[in-house]
Short mmCIF file of C-alpha atoms in Angstrom, two decimals:
data_model
loop_
_atom_site.label_atom_id
_atom_site.label_comp_id
_atom_site.label_asym_id
_atom_site.label_seq_id
_atom_site.Cartn_x
_atom_site.Cartn_y
_atom_site.Cartn_z
CA VAL H 1 -8.19 28.01 -6.61
CA PRO H 2 -7.96 25.19 -9.11
CA GLN H 3 -4.47 23.71 -8.41
CA VAL H 4 -6.08 23.70 -4.52
CA HIS H 5 -8.98 21.34 -5.50
CA PRO H 6 -9.79 19.05 -8.17
CA TYR H 7 -13.17 20.40 -8.26
CA ALA H 8 -12.45 23.87 -8.18
CA LYS H 9 -11.33 23.04 -12.58
CA MET H 10 -14.45 21.43 -13.47
CA ALA H 11 -16.66 23.89 -11.45
CA LEU H 12 -15.10 26.60 -13.54
CA GLY H 13 -14.91 25.51 -16.81
CA VAL H 14 -18.51 24.86 -16.56
CA LEU H 15 -19.11 28.37 -15.05
CA SER H 16 -17.67 29.73 -18.43
CA CYS H 17 -19.96 28.35 -20.26
CA ALA H 18 -23.03 29.61 -17.78
CA SER H 19 -21.56 32.92 -18.01
CA LYS H 20 -21.90 33.16 -21.84
CA ILE H 21 -25.35 31.66 -21.89
CA ILE H 22 -26.84 34.22 -18.79
CA LEU H 23 -25.24 37.28 -19.99
CA ALA H 24 -26.82 36.32 -23.73
CA GLN H 25 -29.89 35.51 -22.99
CA ALA H 26 -32.31 38.90 -23.03
CA ASP H 27 -35.41 37.25 -20.61
CA ARG H 28 -33.17 35.54 -18.31
CA ASP H 29 -34.86 35.89 -14.22
CA GLU H 30 -33.11 37.94 -12.35
CA ALA H 31 -32.52 35.90 -9.69
CA ILE H 32 -30.52 33.64 -11.97
CA LEU H 33 -28.50 36.49 -11.88
CA ASP H 34 -28.55 37.00 -8.72
CA LEU H 35 -26.87 33.17 -8.23
CA TYR H 36 -24.08 33.86 -10.51
CA LYS H 37 -23.15 37.33 -8.54
CA LYS H 38 -23.06 35.17 -5.36
CA LEU H 39 -20.96 32.36 -7.35
CA GLY H 40 -18.71 35.31 -8.21
CA GLN H 41 -18.42 36.87 -4.86
CA VAL H 42 -17.56 33.27 -2.87
CA TYR H 43 -15.28 33.06 -5.35
CA SER H 44 -13.82 37.03 -5.06
CA PHE H 45 -13.47 35.69 -1.85
CA MET H 46 -11.88 32.54 -1.75
CA THR H 47 -8.73 34.27 -4.63
CA GLN H 48 -8.03 37.52 -2.53
CA ASP H 49 -5.21 36.43 -0.82
CA ASP H 50 -2.49 34.77 -2.58
CA THR H 51 -0.63 32.11 -0.27
CA LEU H 52 -4.38 30.23 0.51
CA ASP H 53 -3.17 27.73 -2.17
CA GLN H 54 -0.48 27.39 0.19
CA ILE H 55 -2.95 26.18 3.23
CA SER H 56 -3.73 22.25 3.30
CA SER H 57 -6.45 23.05 6.15
CA MET H 58 -8.73 25.06 3.40
CA SER H 59 -8.45 21.57 0.92
CA THR H 60 -11.45 20.19 1.74
CA ILE H 61 -13.78 23.75 2.40
CA LEU H 62 -12.76 24.76 -1.15
CA GLY H 63 -13.35 21.07 -2.66
CA GLN H 64 -16.94 21.45 -0.48
CA ILE H 65 -17.82 25.10 -2.24
CA SER H 66 -16.36 23.80 -5.93
CA GLN H 67 -18.52 20.55 -6.04
CA GLN H 68 -21.47 23.37 -4.94
CA THR H 69 -20.20 25.64 -7.27
CA LEU H 70 -20.81 23.08 -10.44
CA GLU H 71 -23.81 22.05 -9.09
CA CYS H 72 -25.38 25.53 -9.77
CA ALA H 73 -23.14 26.20 -12.80
CA HIS H 74 -24.76 22.42 -14.03
CA PHE H 75 -28.38 24.32 -13.11
CA ILE H 76 -27.64 27.91 -15.00
CA ARG H 77 -26.14 26.55 -17.87
CA ASN H 78 -29.15 24.42 -18.55
CA TYR H 79 -31.30 27.22 -17.59
CA SER H 80 -33.10 27.96 -20.96
CA GLU H 81 -33.58 24.50 -21.68
CA LYS H 82 -35.11 24.08 -18.54
CA LYS H 83 -37.51 26.96 -18.61
CA ASN H 84 -38.83 26.39 -21.80
CA PHE H 85 -39.78 22.03 -20.46
CA TRP H 86 -41.23 24.15 -17.71
CA LYS H 87 -43.40 26.26 -19.83
CA ARG H 88 -44.31 23.49 -22.03
CA LEU H 89 -45.88 21.24 -19.33
CA GLY H 90 -47.35 24.51 -17.26
CA LYS H 91 -45.36 24.89 -14.71
CA ASN H 92 -44.40 27.59 -13.24
CA VAL H 93 -41.00 28.15 -13.27
CA LEU H 94 -40.38 31.34 -11.23
CA SER H 95 -41.85 29.60 -8.21
CA GLU H 96 -39.70 26.06 -9.54
CA THR H 97 -36.80 28.58 -9.96
CA ASP H 98 -36.66 30.61 -7.02
CA ASP H 99 -36.83 27.37 -4.99
CA THR H 100 -33.60 25.63 -6.14
CA ILE H 101 -32.15 29.26 -6.34
CA GLN H 102 -33.04 30.03 -2.53
CA ARG H 103 -31.84 25.86 -1.64
CA TYR H 104 -27.82 27.14 -3.70
CA ASN H 105 -27.85 30.04 -1.83
CA ASN H 106 -28.30 28.81 1.66
CA VAL H 107 -25.97 25.94 0.94
CA LEU H 108 -23.34 28.57 -0.10
CA ASP H 109 -23.78 30.86 2.85
CA ALA H 110 -23.39 27.40 5.23
CA LEU H 111 -20.45 26.55 3.44
CA MET H 112 -18.66 29.48 2.82
CA GLN H 113 -19.17 30.06 7.03
CA ASN H 114 -17.19 26.43 7.84
CA PHE H 115 -14.51 28.26 5.71
CA ARG H 116 -14.72 31.42 8.08
CA ASP H 117 -15.08 29.26 11.60
CA GLN H 118 -12.31 27.11 9.44
CA VAL H 119 -9.69 30.19 10.41
CA ALA H 120 -11.60 30.72 14.20
CA ARG H 121 -11.48 27.08 14.93
CA ASP H 122 -7.31 26.84 13.91
CA VAL H 123 -6.63 30.14 16.16
CA ALA H 124 -9.33 28.64 19.14
CA ILE H 125 -7.71 25.61 18.44
CA TYR H 126 -3.88 26.89 19.21
CA ILE H 127 -5.46 28.87 21.75
CA HIS H 128 -7.14 26.18 24.08
CA HIS H 129 -3.36 24.17 24.13
CA THR H 130 -1.68 26.99 25.01
CA VAL H 131 -3.30 28.17 28.57
CA ILE H 132 -4.49 24.30 28.93
CA TYR H 133 -0.73 23.11 28.37
CA THR H 134 1.92 26.49 28.85
CA PHE H 135 -0.36 28.96 31.37
CA THR H 136 -2.69 26.29 33.74
CA GLY H 137 0.19 22.91 33.31
CA GLU H 138 -2.97 20.78 33.75
CA ILE H 139 -2.13 17.61 31.84
CA LEU H 140 -4.88 15.16 30.18
CA ASP H 141 -3.72 12.04 30.40
CA LEU H 142 -4.66 9.14 27.61
CA SER H 143 -1.23 7.04 28.49
CA GLY H 144 -2.15 3.54 28.52
CA MET H 145 -5.48 3.78 26.44
CA ALA H 146 -5.93 1.31 24.15
CA TYR H 147 -5.09 2.50 20.73
CA ALA H 148 -4.65 0.52 17.69
CA GLU H 149 -1.28 0.65 15.42
CA ALA H 150 -1.52 0.98 11.43
CA ALA H 151 -5.22 1.36 12.04
CA GLY H 152 -4.68 4.54 10.59
CA LEU H 153 -5.02 7.02 7.13
CA ASP H 154 -2.88 5.87 3.87
CA THR H 155 -2.87 7.74 1.60
CA ARG H 156 -0.90 5.87 -0.35
CA LYS H 157 -4.04 3.87 -0.86
CA ARG H 158 -6.10 7.04 -2.17
CA CYS H 159 -8.05 7.01 -5.77
CA LEU H 160 -6.06 8.44 -9.11
CA PRO H 161 -7.04 11.81 -9.02
CA GLY H 162 -9.65 11.84 -12.24
CA THR H 163 -10.87 8.26 -11.56
CA ARG H 164 -14.14 7.15 -9.31
CA THR H 165 -15.24 10.15 -9.41
CA ASP H 166 -19.35 9.37 -9.84
CA ILE H 167 -19.19 7.17 -6.38
CA LEU H 168 -16.75 9.90 -4.93
CA SER H 169 -19.11 12.95 -5.15
CA ASN H 170 -22.03 10.96 -4.23
CA ILE H 171 -20.38 10.07 -1.19
CA MET H 172 -19.66 13.81 -1.25
CA ARG H 173 -23.10 15.46 -1.09
CA TRP H 174 -24.19 12.79 1.19
CA ILE H 175 -21.77 14.23 4.09
CA ASN H 176 -23.10 17.40 3.51
CA ASP H 177 -26.48 16.48 3.44
CA SER H 178 -27.93 18.32 6.82
CA GLY H 179 -31.44 17.26 6.36
CA ASP H 180 -32.98 15.81 9.28
CA ASP H 181 -34.03 12.12 7.55
CA ALA H 182 -30.16 12.19 6.06
CA PRO H 183 -29.10 8.04 7.37
CA ARG H 184 -25.98 8.64 9.57
CA VAL H 185 -24.23 5.33 8.35
CA LEU H 186 -23.50 4.55 4.97
CA TRP H 187 -22.09 1.89 3.92
CA LEU H 188 -20.13 0.95 0.82
CA SER H 189 -20.05 -2.96 -0.17
CA GLY H 190 -18.77 -4.58 -2.59
CA PRO H 191 -16.39 -7.73 -3.62
CA ALA H 192 -12.78 -8.13 -2.93
CA GLY H 193 -10.45 -6.12 -5.16
CA THR H 194 -12.97 -3.19 -6.81
CA GLY H 195 -11.40 -0.47 -4.58
CA LYS H 196 -13.34 0.53 -1.52
CA SER H 197 -10.71 1.07 0.72
CA ALA H 198 -8.75 3.43 -1.52
CA ILE H 199 -12.28 5.23 -1.86
CA ALA H 200 -12.46 5.35 1.78
CA HIS H 201 -9.25 6.39 1.96
CA THR H 202 -9.74 9.21 -0.39
CA ILE H 203 -12.75 10.43 1.27
CA ALA H 204 -10.23 10.53 4.37
CA SER H 205 -7.12 12.47 2.72
CA SER H 206 -10.14 15.14 1.79
CA PHE H 207 -11.25 16.00 5.32
CA ILE H 208 -8.13 15.94 7.26
CA GLY H 209 -6.64 18.92 6.69
CA VAL H 210 -9.54 20.57 8.13
CA GLY H 211 -10.36 18.63 11.32
CA GLY H 212 -13.50 16.98 9.11
CA LEU H 213 -12.20 13.59 10.36
CA GLY H 214 -13.17 12.30 12.63
CA SER H 215 -11.25 9.02 12.69
CA CYS H 216 -10.29 6.38 10.11
CA TYR H 217 -10.11 2.63 11.54
CA CYS H 218 -8.93 0.22 8.27
CA PHE H 219 -9.41 -3.38 9.99
CA ASP H 220 -6.45 -5.91 8.53
CA GLN H 221 -7.15 -9.97 8.78
CA ASN H 222 -3.32 -10.30 10.04
CA MET H 223 -3.99 -8.06 12.89
CA ASP H 224 -6.39 -9.77 15.86
CA ASP H 225 -6.68 -7.22 18.25
CA HIS H 226 -8.15 -4.24 16.20
CA HIS H 227 -11.83 -5.34 17.19
CA LYS H 228 -11.12 -5.53 20.27
CA LYS H 229 -10.10 -1.21 19.91
CA VAL H 230 -11.97 -0.01 17.39
CA PHE H 231 -13.94 2.34 19.88
CA SER H 232 -11.05 3.65 22.24
CA THR H 233 -8.55 4.62 18.75
CA ILE H 234 -11.30 6.24 17.18
CA ALA H 235 -12.26 8.53 20.59
CA ARG H 236 -9.00 9.03 20.97
CA ASP H 237 -9.01 10.38 17.79
CA LEU H 238 -11.45 12.46 17.59
CA ALA H 239 -9.82 13.78 21.04
CA ASP H 240 -6.39 15.08 19.05
CA CYS H 241 -8.81 16.71 16.85
CA HIS H 242 -11.00 18.79 19.43
CA PRO H 243 -9.33 20.00 22.83
CA GLN H 244 -12.90 19.82 24.31
CA MET H 245 -13.57 16.20 23.60
CA ARG H 246 -9.63 15.21 25.20
CA GLN H 247 -10.82 17.24 28.35
CA ALA H 248 -14.18 14.66 28.30
CA LEU H 249 -12.10 11.43 27.57
CA ALA H 250 -9.49 12.64 30.22
CA ASP H 251 -12.10 12.72 32.39
CA ALA H 252 -13.90 10.04 31.67
CA VAL H 253 -10.72 7.86 32.25
CA ARG H 254 -8.69 9.44 35.47
CA ASN H 255 -10.06 6.76 38.14
CA ALA H 256 -11.40 4.18 35.80
CA ASN H 257 -7.81 2.51 35.03
CA ALA H 258 -9.47 -0.59 33.45
CA LEU H 259 -11.88 1.26 30.70
CA LYS H 260 -9.26 2.36 29.16
CA THR H 261 -7.84 -1.12 28.28
CA THR H 262 -11.10 -2.90 28.47
CA ALA H 263 -12.27 -4.89 25.09
CA ASP H 264 -15.38 -4.43 24.87
CA ILE H 265 -16.47 -2.52 22.70
CA VAL H 266 -20.01 -1.30 23.39
CA GLN H 267 -18.54 0.31 26.82
CA GLN H 268 -16.30 1.87 24.30
CA TRP H 269 -19.08 2.91 22.88
CA GLN H 270 -20.88 4.51 25.29
CA GLU H 271 -18.58 5.13 28.24
CA LEU H 272 -15.23 6.28 25.31
CA LEU H 273 -17.40 8.16 22.88
CA ILE H 274 -20.92 9.25 22.97
CA GLU H 275 -20.68 10.13 26.98
CA PRO H 276 -17.80 12.19 26.40
CA LEU H 277 -19.31 13.82 23.36
CA GLY H 278 -22.17 14.44 25.36
CA LYS H 279 -20.57 16.50 27.72
CA LEU H 280 -19.02 18.95 25.28
CA SER H 281 -20.60 22.53 25.26
CA GLU H 282 -21.00 22.91 21.40
CA SER H 283 -19.95 19.89 18.53
CA PRO H 284 -17.42 20.61 16.44
CA VAL H 285 -17.93 22.74 13.56
CA GLY H 286 -18.75 20.95 9.82
CA PRO H 287 -19.21 18.28 9.54
CA VAL H 288 -17.20 15.05 10.89
CA VAL H 289 -16.69 11.64 9.37
CA ILE H 290 -15.52 8.37 11.50
CA ILE H 291 -14.17 5.90 8.34
CA ILE H 292 -14.37 2.11 9.45
CA ASP H 293 -12.70 0.17 6.34
CA ALA H 294 -12.47 -3.38 6.10
CA LEU H 295 -15.82 -4.33 8.67
CA ASP H 296 -15.07 -7.80 7.15
CA GLU H 297 -11.32 -8.27 8.26
CA SER H 298 -12.24 -7.20 11.92
CA GLY H 299 -11.34 -11.29 13.12
CA LYS H 300 -11.49 -14.48 12.23
CA ALA H 301 -14.66 -15.91 13.02
CA VAL H 302 -18.27 -13.96 13.00
CA GLU H 303 -18.21 -13.21 16.42
CA THR H 304 -15.83 -10.99 16.67
CA ARG H 305 -17.58 -8.68 14.91
CA SER H 306 -21.72 -9.37 16.39
CA ASP H 307 -21.34 -5.82 18.42
CA LEU H 308 -20.13 -3.99 16.44
CA LEU H 309 -22.67 -4.37 13.62
CA ARG H 310 -25.18 -4.47 16.14
CA ILE H 311 -23.86 -0.76 17.59
CA LEU H 312 -24.18 0.99 14.18
CA ALA H 313 -27.17 -1.03 13.22
CA GLY H 314 -28.95 0.34 16.23
CA LYS H 315 -29.92 -3.42 16.81
CA LEU H 316 -28.25 -2.93 20.77
CA ARG H 317 -31.50 -4.91 22.87
CA ASP H 318 -29.95 -2.92 26.20
CA PRO H 319 -32.03 -0.15 26.90
CA THR H 320 -29.02 1.65 28.83
CA ILE H 321 -26.49 2.16 24.75
CA THR H 322 -27.24 4.93 22.86
CA HIS H 323 -28.27 4.42 19.27
CA VAL H 324 -25.85 5.39 16.62
CA THR H 325 -28.26 8.15 15.33
CA LYS H 326 -27.97 9.74 18.81
CA LEU H 327 -24.58 11.04 17.64
CA PRO H 328 -24.48 14.35 16.98
CA LYS H 329 -26.18 15.53 14.40
CA ASN H 330 -22.67 16.59 12.08
CA PHE H 331 -21.47 13.52 12.73
CA GLN H 332 -21.32 10.46 9.53
CA ILE H 333 -19.82 6.98 9.53
CA ILE H 334 -18.55 5.20 6.79
CA VAL H 335 -18.29 1.75 6.62
CA THR H 336 -16.54 -0.28 4.04
CA SER H 337 -16.87 -4.54 3.90
CA ARG H 338 -17.32 -6.98 1.49
CA PRO H 339 -21.33 -7.83 1.38
CA LEU H 340 -20.56 -11.03 3.73
CA HIS H 341 -24.13 -12.84 4.88
CA ASP H 342 -23.61 -11.92 8.46
CA ILE H 343 -23.22 -7.91 7.91
CA GLU H 344 -26.05 -8.10 4.78
CA ALA H 345 -28.46 -9.54 7.89
CA ALA H 346 -27.78 -7.09 10.33
CA PHE H 347 -27.94 -3.96 8.47
CA ALA H 348 -31.46 -5.36 6.93
CA GLY H 349 -34.03 -2.91 7.38
CA THR H 350 -32.57 -0.13 8.60
CA GLN H 351 -33.79 3.18 7.90
CA HIS H 352 -30.82 5.13 8.61
CA ILE H 353 -28.12 3.17 7.04
CA ARG H 354 -27.55 4.36 3.72
CA ARG H 355 -26.30 1.87 0.96
CA MET H 356 -23.53 1.77 -1.67
CA SER H 357 -22.65 -1.11 -4.00
CA MET H 358 -19.41 -0.99 -6.17
CA ASP H 359 -21.85 -3.34 -8.44
CA ASP H 360 -23.52 -0.03 -9.60
CA ILE H 361 -20.06 1.07 -11.01
CA SER H 362 -20.78 0.72 -14.98
CA SER H 363 -17.91 -2.07 -16.14
CA ALA H 364 -16.86 0.62 -19.19
CA ILE H 365 -16.83 3.22 -16.08
CA ALA H 366 -14.60 0.54 -14.17
CA GLU H 367 -12.71 0.07 -17.06
CA ARG H 368 -11.89 3.75 -17.82
CA ASP H 369 -10.76 4.06 -14.19
CA ILE H 370 -8.29 1.02 -14.43
CA HIS H 371 -7.08 1.92 -18.12
CA ALA H 372 -6.42 5.62 -16.25
CA TYR H 373 -4.23 3.74 -13.45
CA ILE H 374 -2.38 1.62 -15.33
CA SER H 375 -1.27 4.33 -17.63
CA ASN H 376 -0.35 5.92 -14.68
CA GLN H 377 1.32 2.87 -12.84
CA LEU H 378 3.31 1.65 -16.47
CA GLU H 379 4.35 5.00 -17.98
CA GLU H 380 8.16 4.91 -17.45
CA PHE H 381 7.25 1.67 -19.76
CA SER H 382 7.88 3.48 -23.35
CA ASP H 383 7.16 -0.60 -25.48
CA PHE H 384 3.83 0.08 -23.31
CA GLY H 385 0.88 2.39 -24.75
CA ASP H 386 -2.07 2.36 -26.81
CA THR H 387 -2.40 -1.31 -26.95
CA GLN H 388 -0.93 -2.86 -24.49
CA PHE H 389 -2.75 -0.80 -21.48
CA PRO H 390 -6.73 -1.53 -23.10
CA VAL H 391 -5.62 -5.10 -22.93
CA LEU H 392 -5.02 -5.03 -19.42
CA ALA H 393 -7.96 -2.52 -18.20
CA LYS H 394 -10.69 -5.11 -20.33
CA LYS H 395 -8.62 -8.22 -18.32
CA ALA H 396 -8.79 -7.00 -14.56
CA ASP H 397 -12.74 -7.21 -15.19
CA GLY H 398 -12.96 -4.41 -12.62
CA LEU H 399 -10.60 -5.74 -9.96
CA PHE H 400 -8.24 -2.23 -9.42
CA GLU H 401 -6.37 -5.66 -6.92
CA TRP H 402 -5.68 -7.76 -10.13
CA ALA H 403 -4.85 -4.34 -12.10
CA HIS H 404 -2.04 -3.28 -9.27
CA LEU H 405 -0.71 -6.66 -9.01
CA ALA H 406 -0.62 -7.14 -12.81
CA CYS H 407 1.38 -3.90 -12.98
CA LYS H 408 3.58 -4.72 -9.90
CA SER H 409 4.06 -7.92 -11.81
CA ILE H 410 5.24 -5.56 -15.03
CA LYS H 411 7.23 -3.70 -13.55
CA ALA H 412 9.72 -6.16 -11.60
CA PRO H 413 8.74 -9.44 -13.29
CA PRO H 414 9.96 -12.65 -11.59
CA PRO H 415 13.37 -13.85 -12.31
CA GLY H 416 14.46 -14.36 -16.20
CA LEU H 417 11.62 -12.39 -17.69
CA SER H 418 10.79 -9.02 -18.85
CA SER H 419 9.03 -6.75 -18.84
CA SER H 420 7.12 -7.71 -22.00
CA GLU H 421 7.31 -11.49 -21.27
CA SER H 422 5.80 -10.70 -18.18
CA PHE H 423 2.93 -8.80 -19.70
CA ASP H 424 2.28 -12.02 -21.95
CA ALA H 425 2.06 -14.22 -18.71
CA VAL H 426 -0.65 -11.85 -17.09
CA VAL H 427 -3.07 -11.50 -20.35
CA SER H 428 -2.33 -15.36 -21.36
CA ARG H 429 -5.30 -17.42 -22.08
CA ILE H 430 -2.99 -20.67 -21.55
CA PRO H 431 -3.54 -21.77 -17.34
CA ALA H 432 -0.74 -22.41 -17.19
CA GLU H 433 1.08 -19.82 -19.14
CA ARG H 434 -0.77 -17.12 -16.58
CA GLU H 435 0.23 -15.56 -13.37
CA ASN H 436 -2.90 -16.11 -10.14
CA LEU H 437 -2.66 -12.85 -9.03
CA LEU H 438 -4.94 -13.18 -7.44
CA TYR H 439 -4.99 -16.65 -6.12
CA ASP H 440 -3.72 -15.76 -2.21
CA MET H 441 -7.03 -13.28 -1.66
CA TYR H 442 -9.16 -15.99 -3.22
CA ASP H 443 -7.49 -18.50 -1.47
CA PHE H 444 -8.35 -16.98 1.99
CA ILE H 445 -11.74 -15.74 0.90
CA LEU H 446 -12.98 -19.05 0.20
CA THR H 447 -10.82 -21.23 3.51
CA GLU H 448 -12.75 -18.36 5.33
CA ILE H 449 -16.03 -19.26 3.23
CA MET H 450 -16.07 -22.89 3.35
CA ARG H 451 -14.45 -23.25 6.70
CA ILE H 452 -12.44 -25.87 5.95
CA ASP H 453 -10.62 -26.37 9.79
CA GLN H 454 -13.04 -28.81 10.24
CA SER H 455 -12.62 -32.64 9.99
CA PRO H 456 -11.83 -34.37 6.18
CA ARG H 457 -15.10 -36.58 6.91
CA SER H 458 -17.34 -34.17 8.05
CA THR H 459 -20.26 -35.44 6.46
CA SER H 460 -21.59 -31.21 6.98
CA LEU H 461 -18.00 -30.85 5.08
CA HIS H 462 -18.69 -32.95 2.41
CA LYS H 463 -22.46 -31.44 1.26
CA GLN H 464 -20.71 -28.63 1.96
CA LEU H 465 -18.07 -28.74 -0.88
CA THR H 466 -20.23 -30.49 -3.39
CA ARG H 467 -23.07 -28.08 -2.95
CA PHE H 468 -20.03 -25.25 -3.32
CA ARG H 469 -18.71 -27.10 -6.81
CA SER H 470 -22.09 -27.94 -8.76
CA VAL H 471 -23.92 -24.55 -7.89
CA MET H 472 -20.29 -22.42 -8.75
CA GLY H 473 -20.08 -25.25 -11.93
CA GLN H 474 -23.44 -23.85 -13.01
CA ILE H 475 -22.16 -20.68 -13.04
CA LEU H 476 -19.55 -20.78 -14.45
CA GLY H 477 -20.86 -23.03 -17.10
CA ALA H 478 -23.35 -20.51 -18.25
CA ALA H 479 -23.00 -19.26 -21.90
CA GLU H 480 -23.57 -16.04 -20.25
CA PRO H 481 -24.19 -14.44 -16.93
CA LEU H 482 -27.72 -15.52 -15.05
CA SER H 483 -30.10 -14.41 -12.20
CA LEU H 484 -30.86 -16.00 -9.25
CA GLU H 485 -33.98 -16.62 -10.89
CA SER H 486 -32.69 -18.28 -13.24
CA LEU H 487 -30.09 -20.65 -11.90
CA ASN H 488 -33.13 -22.10 -9.44
CA VAL H 489 -35.82 -22.30 -12.69
CA MET H 490 -32.74 -24.48 -13.86
CA ARG H 491 -31.48 -26.29 -11.30
CA ASN H 492 -35.18 -27.56 -11.13
CA ARG H 493 -34.61 -29.20 -14.02
CA PHE H 494 -31.96 -31.09 -12.59
CA PRO H 495 -32.01 -35.04 -13.24
CA ASP H 496 -30.67 -35.74 -9.85
CA ASN H 497 -33.39 -34.71 -7.36
CA SER H 498 -30.50 -34.50 -4.71
CA GLU H 499 -29.64 -31.35 -6.61
CA HIS H 500 -33.23 -29.64 -6.49
CA TYR H 501 -32.08 -26.43 -3.87
CA GLU H 502 -32.01 -22.92 -4.27
CA VAL H 503 -28.69 -21.63 -5.11
CA GLN H 504 -28.59 -19.11 -2.00
CA VAL H 505 -27.66 -21.55 0.19
CA MET H 506 -24.24 -20.68 -1.53
CA VAL H 507 -23.72 -17.71 -3.28
CA LYS H 508 -25.50 -15.99 -0.34
CA HIS H 509 -21.47 -16.53 1.25
CA MET H 510 -20.25 -15.62 -2.01
CA GLY H 511 -20.91 -11.73 -1.92
CA SER H 512 -16.84 -11.76 -1.50
CA LEU H 513 -15.79 -12.55 -5.21
CA LEU H 514 -19.20 -12.61 -6.90
CA SER H 515 -21.27 -9.42 -8.14
CA GLY H 516 -25.07 -9.17 -8.37
CA THR H 517 -25.76 -11.55 -4.55
CA ALA H 518 -27.75 -9.62 -3.87
CA GLY H 519 -30.68 -8.70 -6.69
CA SER H 520 -32.83 -12.22 -7.44
CA SER H 521 -32.73 -10.41 -11.06
CA THR H 522 -29.19 -9.19 -11.20
CA PRO H 523 -27.00 -11.66 -13.73
CA ILE H 524 -24.27 -12.93 -11.04
#
């Protein structure tokens, strides 16, 4: 089992430690022992056939079971300490423990049912396709329906195993939260280059083997028409996974050729996704995850994503369009993007959207993960090691994209330079020597922010550039990172009254390149 999913190895290690505590504890509760036995039954069931590790479609469910086992194991391992603590507080330890254990048992039972259902689902899908295509000869024609090419899952973008473990675990827990009040959409935001897409593709890869991935839709700034095909593509992906959905989608477009290629994503949402899903006799088993990656790259202008934002935020004014929370209960949507101002504004005040930020990852953990990535990328270079890897990891300053480009430059150095000389160039403190690894990305983002396609004599453009230089000069010139509050207090003391404006007028647009822009007291 540990070879099937990385969570399992961790879980078994903690469980082994926990078992020693249980068996040695004279006054253990029977409920705790029963929970331990339940975990034993779960693993006995999963390991009864030695071919299990060869069935890729089981990987995600095994991962979920292993992750839940890890949580149970931590609970058991810490039980003795907690029990004494509870007693000192005068709490009812038996009631507290029984409630927790019952919750764990319910989750494990549900996961085991998912495990059994997966086998039934694989058989059902096979039979369904056989009946449709072999016996009845029915053709479910989706040809000609708009589908975005090169917008799907890219397994090469996955996180390196062992990195980003905390945030991946948090997202998996959210996906598996079946509570009625659980948010239906998760928005993962963060500055450019911090690894949001890697997390999205890692989650997608975890679910694709079990049919739990509804769709992974990745926007690309170089694809001009991707924003016109988002829900038609997601609908077709769902149809490929679920035969009933394919039937319902084929029925929807059978006599409506215009619907196949409509660029109206509100119409796509309602008629290609919501209505076909509503015709299913039963919802697909287990969580169904829809991932929309790099939302900030959906078109060249803010207007191109306005309808998509209103759909995700549930802010469409047309009462005939179904709210995002009315998707089947087990459907969840993950959105990743830079924290652009229009996205922030659209998602503000929405209860059904859970927010997560790459800024929440501590610098120490980010540096550790980047160190692991660099070590993996440059493992073939015997001259590099304990000295160079930490230098690169620290220089990356939390940006995986910088680390990626640095490793690429070292592995394939420019003409005339060795790998060690290329390393010296990327870490140099001398601007003339240093390689501008992120120059193209910053140039694109800043051009997008400043919209410098305006007339160079424009008064508004002149004011934009002047304020940009002033605010960024203030931020970069500070001896240590300051918050919005501090920057504003400082700015009010500037001798030139024309400089007495709030730094938010510029900073709120700079979330792609600056961390800490969301809060007034967080250092930028």
